[in-house]
Amino acid sequence: MEEQKISVWGSVRFWRNTAVWVTGFAVLLLIWLSLDTIPQISAGTIEDLENGVTKRVPSAAVINYEIGYELDNKRKTEIPIIGGKQMFFGRNDYSEEEATELVSHGKMTVQSKNCMNCHTLLGNGAYYAPDLTKSWLDPAWSETGPYRPMTGKATTEEAMAEFLQHPNKYPTHARMMPDLGITPDEAIAVVAFLKHMSSIDTNGFPRNFNKIKGAVNAK
Amino acid sequence: MLSRVMNVQYESQKLAINYFQVALILFGAQLLFGLTTAIQYLYPQFLFGIIDFSVGRMVHLNAMIVWLLYAMIGSVYWLLPDETGIETVGIKIGRLLFYILTLAVTIVVVVYLVVQVGPGNAMSRWLIHEGREYIEAPRWADIGIVVVVLGFLGNVFATAFKGKRTGIVTVLMIDLLALAGLYLAGMFYTKNVSVDQFWWWWVIHLWVEATWEVYVAAVIGYGLIKTIGANRKIIEMWIWIEVAMLFGSGILGIGHHYFWIGTPEYWLEIGALFSALEPVPLLGMFVHVIYDWGKQAGKRTPMTNTPAFSWFVVTTFGNFLGAGVWGFMHTLPQINLYTHGTQWTAAHGHLAFYGAYVAALIGMMYIGLQGKYGLKEMRMTASAKWGITLLTGGVLGMTMALTIAGYVQTFIERGQWGATWQGYFVGQNSPWMIQAYGWRLAMGVVTILGFVFLMKDMMTIARTAQRENLKTESTATATA
Amino acid sequence: MEYLEISSFFTIFVTGALVILLGAAYVSVYSFVKIHYLPSWAMPAAYIFWILQTYSLYVLSVHLKINPFTQKVLLAAMVGYLIIPHIVYFLVKRTHEAVEH
Ligand code: HEM
Ligand code: HEM
Ligand SMILES: [Fe+2]
């Protein structure tokens, strides 16, 4: 076969260079966007909460506050609204450090107990059980919902903590949650984690949540 | 007569066969635990408190990830001497690492099944599991994996620098380096669930929709050269074109996982744009294989390994359907807002993993089998046909069932009930949903049957092929 | 983001799948004709597939309540898609030619 002039389209070098440039560009753009995103999703501070500064991911101290989920007319999606102070297991004065540790303990428990392999968190995980993203705000746990009377507790947090420790005492469906050996401390921490998660601005996921009768009504 | 001893001259290829063997065992485990979890969807009491859904699912997913990685490492050990023309450098270490990895995987699985859950502290994460879907491996195992993979990469790089460095090997070197590096993004604890998932997707998405895709593009390139004698230069050119298209769309396509986890709104546009482009390279691959196939049919040169080639055809269709079509159907944010985290996702996940990776790697295993016994030609046997048909049909059937389930779930739970706790169960109790779960289970059983045929075939096809080859040889000498 | 009608869901999924499948049909028929696997009179079918695909994408975008600007971008993308197989085929042919002389 004689040596001949190969068109650029038939040149391995041309395509290799194209691949390198395209990939390099995509990687740089991803890194740049990540550098912008990470600060935006880092937790806010307790001062932000006190001064009404909205953060996509508020400080863990948000457990001291009432949380709502309402339609924002400009963005045309539901967004979390942080309201006035609210008791959480009889207190509303968790310091930033205390709350952060509590929520982190909750997250560690959620990981250790493998919640994500039955439920979804922020919509990611398994589909065997309900999504937990806004479970704190779910009408089922509210004053008018069925779960408080079922567990005999007066508040959402106590009802949730009780359920988590003894899920097989409260079968809500044929598909029961197993007893994962969650201790009282861990249960409180998990509820704190769930309450904090419900305050994250998820661009309106889950959709329609506030349309259902009996859902959230915080100011 | 079929010799029991392996017919391969390279230690590297013997090691590849070992990797394939463990991969197949883990594939079996994956299917078994898929079956238990699918049964639990219909009969929640099944194994309740013994192997709960969460435990079975974790094993289902981890067995899958690990066996695909085993098959990927195996395929590289297989093609490396072929490509470079030399024995893999450091193969003794490679073998040692194989035993270490296999021991570690065994321990991890036993701990998953026996210990299952621990208290909510760092110790559980280090010793039991990490509780993050797909990358649940406990931290000690993470570190072990990194060490083993570094050793593997060392072997690949050393061999490539010493021997002939072909285009296929070059792409694999860079790609494997990126693939391994990405794993580090999943190896730390953070208190912030949004930050957690942000990095989690760097591992999951940038694996399956970027680095793994490029890996299979390169390996299928090798496979086409082997099975239908495709032209190396064209293949290498196409691999680079594929790299450009796959990385160009897939890397920023990660945005489709950053719609709803707390990340800023600009990801809605970026994710929509780039992930909508992701089917394009899959289409390109599809067209290219059709083109080569057409050319090959024209030439009437014999195909040297029909089972392998058939699996490569399944992979181009499967990748295109599972990742391209099923991926696109739910990737635009307007609709993903309703489908996110429903059975839709599961439908897509099954067909995409099967089409893109399972099929391609089984094809490579058939190439390994052919080489193992030094066969010039290997044809489809009856079991090979049953295997490919039942496995593919079973997974397609499961995907159809889950697609119906996903549609009903989206409609009832998301559309009518607003994704509340009660809405979830109203959806799950719908007769449509229950029937779909029934079909998924039935099709899962079909899939397992296909696996049984595949295993039988892998154990016997070489003998059949040798018998056939002997027969043709003797008729040839008789007529001569 | 606009609220979707739940009665739109079915159309959305079907047209979403059709966009890709008809896209594949267009490209496949185009390629098959080019490599003489199909007779050349089949070529119009390829373009009919493209037209149906464009229509599917239009219906999809209406049901997704995508804003008018994005709708225009999508239709522009469809023109791009009309051209892509020609370019891809040109590349395949050139790359093959470069080697197979
Ligand atoms: C016997 C056959 C199989 C059965 C019965 C089965 C069943 C299941 C079940 C019940 C789940 C849990 C879904 C949920 O969380 O609701 C699941 C998840 C999954 N399976 Fe399978 N499976 C089978 C085979 C496979 C195969 C062959 C693959 C691909 C290689 C696969 C890949 C996956 C993936 C990726 C997920 C996670 C899906 C997601 O989170 O979206 N499975 N499977
Ligand atoms: C071989 C390639 C691919 C594989 C193996 C794959 C696999 C998966 C899996 C397993 C998930 C579920 C993750 C979870 O558990 O939450 C997923 C999610 C997703 N994939 Fe893919 N995928 C591939 C390609 C694609 C492509 C090309 C697209 C788009 C065109 C796509 C779009 C999506 C979307 C939008 C989600 C998120 C679903 C949700 O919101 O729940 N995927 N993929
Ligand atoms: Fe993705």
Short mmCIF file of N, CA, C and O in Angstrom, two decimals, chain B residues 199-252:
data_model
loop_
_atom_site.label_atom_id
_atom_site.label_comp_id
_atom_site.label_asym_id
_atom_site.label_seq_id
_atom_site.Cartn_x
_atom_site.Cartn_y
_atom_site.Cartn_z
N TRP B 199 -21.07 14.82 45.78
CA TRP B 199 -19.88 14.03 45.45
C TRP B 199 -20.23 12.60 45.13
O TRP B 199 -19.58 11.94 44.32
N TRP B 200 -21.24 12.06 45.73
CA TRP B 200 -21.69 10.70 45.45
C TRP B 200 -21.95 10.54 43.95
O TRP B 200 -21.54 9.56 43.33
N TRP B 201 -22.60 11.54 43.35
CA TRP B 201 -22.86 11.45 41.92
C TRP B 201 -21.60 11.55 41.08
O TRP B 201 -21.56 11.06 39.96
N TRP B 202 -20.56 12.19 41.59
CA TRP B 202 -19.30 12.19 40.84
C TRP B 202 -18.85 10.75 40.62
O TRP B 202 -18.34 10.41 39.56
N VAL B 203 -19.03 9.93 41.63
CA VAL B 203 -18.64 8.53 41.45
C VAL B 203 -19.64 7.84 40.53
O VAL B 203 -19.28 7.30 39.48
N ILE B 204 -20.93 7.86 40.89
CA ILE B 204 -21.90 7.04 40.17
C ILE B 204 -22.09 7.52 38.73
O ILE B 204 -21.93 6.77 37.78
N HIS B 205 -22.43 8.77 38.57
CA HIS B 205 -22.70 9.24 37.20
C HIS B 205 -21.44 9.26 36.35
O HIS B 205 -21.45 8.80 35.21
N LEU B 206 -20.35 9.82 36.89
CA LEU B 206 -19.15 9.91 36.05
C LEU B 206 -18.53 8.53 35.80
O LEU B 206 -17.71 8.37 34.90
N TRP B 207 -18.94 7.54 36.56
CA TRP B 207 -18.60 6.18 36.19
C TRP B 207 -19.48 5.73 35.04
O TRP B 207 -19.01 5.54 33.92
N VAL B 208 -20.79 5.56 35.29
CA VAL B 208 -21.60 4.85 34.31
C VAL B 208 -21.88 5.64 33.05
O VAL B 208 -22.16 5.07 32.01
N GLU B 209 -21.84 6.97 33.11
CA GLU B 209 -22.17 7.72 31.91
C GLU B 209 -20.96 8.43 31.31
O GLU B 209 -21.10 9.23 30.41
N ALA B 210 -19.78 8.14 31.83
CA ALA B 210 -18.59 8.74 31.21
C ALA B 210 -17.49 7.68 31.12
O ALA B 210 -17.28 7.08 30.07
N THR B 211 -16.82 7.40 32.23
CA THR B 211 -15.64 6.54 32.15
C THR B 211 -15.97 5.10 31.77
O THR B 211 -15.22 4.48 31.01
N TRP B 212 -17.05 4.55 32.30
CA TRP B 212 -17.37 3.16 31.93
C TRP B 212 -17.79 3.09 30.46
O TRP B 212 -17.49 2.13 29.77
N GLU B 213 -18.52 4.11 30.01
CA GLU B 213 -18.96 4.11 28.60
C GLU B 213 -17.74 4.14 27.68
O GLU B 213 -17.70 3.43 26.67
N VAL B 214 -16.76 4.96 28.01
CA VAL B 214 -15.57 5.02 27.18
C VAL B 214 -14.83 3.68 27.25
O VAL B 214 -14.34 3.18 26.24
N TYR B 215 -14.81 3.10 28.45
CA TYR B 215 -14.19 1.79 28.60
C TYR B 215 -14.82 0.78 27.64
O TYR B 215 -14.13 0.09 26.90
N VAL B 216 -16.17 0.69 27.64
CA VAL B 216 -16.78 -0.31 26.76
C VAL B 216 -16.58 0.05 25.29
O VAL B 216 -16.43 -0.83 24.46
N ALA B 217 -16.55 1.35 24.97
CA ALA B 217 -16.29 1.71 23.57
C ALA B 217 -14.95 1.15 23.14
O ALA B 217 -14.82 0.57 22.06
N ALA B 218 -13.94 1.27 24.00
CA ALA B 218 -12.61 0.78 23.66
C ALA B 218 -12.60 -0.74 23.59
O ALA B 218 -12.03 -1.34 22.66
N VAL B 219 -13.25 -1.39 24.57
CA VAL B 219 -13.21 -2.84 24.62
C VAL B 219 -14.01 -3.45 23.46
O VAL B 219 -13.61 -4.44 22.86
N ILE B 220 -15.14 -2.83 23.12
CA ILE B 220 -15.90 -3.34 21.98
C ILE B 220 -15.09 -3.15 20.70
O ILE B 220 -15.13 -3.98 19.79
N GLY B 221 -14.34 -2.07 20.65
CA GLY B 221 -13.45 -1.88 19.51
C GLY B 221 -12.52 -3.08 19.36
O GLY B 221 -12.41 -3.67 18.28
N TYR B 222 -11.89 -3.46 20.47
CA TYR B 222 -11.02 -4.64 20.46
C TYR B 222 -11.82 -5.87 20.04
O TYR B 222 -11.37 -6.68 19.22
N GLY B 223 -13.03 -5.98 20.59
CA GLY B 223 -13.87 -7.14 20.29
C GLY B 223 -14.22 -7.23 18.81
O GLY B 223 -14.23 -8.32 18.23
N LEU B 224 -14.48 -6.09 18.18
CA LEU B 224 -14.83 -6.11 16.76
C LEU B 224 -13.63 -6.51 15.91
O LEU B 224 -13.77 -7.22 14.91
N ILE B 225 -12.45 -6.09 16.33
CA ILE B 225 -11.25 -6.51 15.62
C ILE B 225 -11.11 -8.03 15.72
O ILE B 225 -10.84 -8.72 14.74
N LYS B 226 -11.36 -8.55 16.92
CA LYS B 226 -11.21 -9.98 17.16
C LYS B 226 -12.27 -10.82 16.46
O LYS B 226 -11.98 -11.88 15.93
N THR B 227 -13.54 -10.37 16.53
CA THR B 227 -14.61 -11.26 16.07
C THR B 227 -14.90 -11.13 14.59
O THR B 227 -15.24 -12.11 13.94
N ILE B 228 -14.83 -9.92 14.03
CA ILE B 228 -15.16 -9.81 12.61
C ILE B 228 -14.01 -9.21 11.82
O ILE B 228 -14.16 -8.80 10.68
N GLY B 229 -12.86 -9.14 12.46
CA GLY B 229 -11.69 -8.64 11.75
C GLY B 229 -11.83 -7.21 11.26
O GLY B 229 -11.38 -6.86 10.18
N ALA B 230 -12.47 -6.38 12.09
CA ALA B 230 -12.62 -4.98 11.71
C ALA B 230 -11.24 -4.34 11.61
O ALA B 230 -10.28 -4.78 12.24
N ASN B 231 -11.16 -3.28 10.80
CA ASN B 231 -9.88 -2.62 10.59
C ASN B 231 -9.45 -1.81 11.80
O ASN B 231 -10.18 -0.95 12.29
N ARG B 232 -8.23 -2.07 12.29
CA ARG B 232 -7.79 -1.44 13.52
C ARG B 232 -7.76 0.08 13.44
O ARG B 232 -8.17 0.78 14.35
N LYS B 233 -7.30 0.58 12.32
CA LYS B 233 -7.14 2.02 12.23
C LYS B 233 -8.51 2.73 12.33
O LYS B 233 -8.65 3.74 13.02
N ILE B 234 -9.49 2.16 11.64
CA ILE B 234 -10.82 2.76 11.68
C ILE B 234 -11.37 2.68 13.10
O ILE B 234 -11.93 3.64 13.63
N ILE B 235 -11.18 1.51 13.72
CA ILE B 235 -11.69 1.34 15.06
C ILE B 235 -11.07 2.38 15.99
O ILE B 235 -11.77 3.03 16.77
N GLU B 236 -9.77 2.58 15.88
CA GLU B 236 -9.13 3.52 16.80
C GLU B 236 -9.61 4.94 16.55
O GLU B 236 -9.83 5.71 17.49
N MET B 237 -9.81 5.27 15.29
CA MET B 237 -10.32 6.60 15.00
C MET B 237 -11.71 6.79 15.61
O MET B 237 -12.01 7.79 16.22
N TRP B 238 -12.53 5.74 15.46
CA TRP B 238 -13.88 5.83 16.00
C TRP B 238 -13.88 5.90 17.51
O TRP B 238 -14.72 6.56 18.10
N ILE B 239 -12.94 5.21 18.14
CA ILE B 239 -12.89 5.29 19.59
C ILE B 239 -12.63 6.73 20.02
O ILE B 239 -13.26 7.24 20.94
N TRP B 240 -11.73 7.41 19.32
CA TRP B 240 -11.46 8.80 19.70
C TRP B 240 -12.69 9.68 19.45
O TRP B 240 -13.00 10.57 20.24
N ILE B 241 -13.39 9.43 18.36
CA ILE B 241 -14.60 10.21 18.10
C ILE B 241 -15.62 9.95 19.22
O ILE B 241 -16.25 10.87 19.75
N GLU B 242 -15.74 8.68 19.61
CA GLU B 242 -16.65 8.33 20.69
C GLU B 242 -16.23 9.01 22.00
O GLU B 242 -17.07 9.50 22.75
N VAL B 243 -14.94 9.02 22.27
CA VAL B 243 -14.45 9.67 23.49
C VAL B 243 -14.91 11.13 23.49
O VAL B 243 -15.44 11.63 24.49
N ALA B 244 -14.73 11.79 22.36
CA ALA B 244 -15.11 13.20 22.30
C ALA B 244 -16.60 13.37 22.57
O ALA B 244 -17.02 14.22 23.36
N MET B 245 -17.42 12.53 21.93
CA MET B 245 -18.87 12.69 22.09
C MET B 245 -19.34 12.26 23.49
O MET B 245 -20.18 12.91 24.11
N LEU B 246 -18.78 11.15 23.99
CA LEU B 246 -19.22 10.64 25.29
C LEU B 246 -18.83 11.60 26.41
O LEU B 246 -19.65 11.96 27.26
N PHE B 247 -17.56 11.99 26.42
CA PHE B 247 -17.14 12.91 27.48
C PHE B 247 -17.77 14.29 27.27
O PHE B 247 -18.14 14.97 28.23
N GLY B 248 -17.90 14.71 26.01
CA GLY B 248 -18.47 16.02 25.75
C GLY B 248 -19.89 16.16 26.27
O GLY B 248 -20.28 17.21 26.77
N SER B 249 -20.67 15.07 26.21
CA SER B 249 -22.05 15.17 26.72
C SER B 249 -22.15 14.62 28.15
O SER B 249 -22.80 15.21 29.00
N GLY B 250 -21.45 13.52 28.42
CA GLY B 250 -21.65 12.82 29.69
C GLY B 250 -21.12 13.55 30.91
O GLY B 250 -21.72 13.51 31.98
N ILE B 251 -20.00 14.24 30.77
CA ILE B 251 -19.41 14.86 31.96
C ILE B 251 -20.35 15.92 32.53
O ILE B 251 -20.67 15.92 33.71
N LEU B 252 -20.83 16.82 31.67
CA LEU B 252 -21.73 17.85 32.19
C LEU B 252 -23.17 17.33 32.30
O LEU B 252 -24.00 17.93 32.99
#
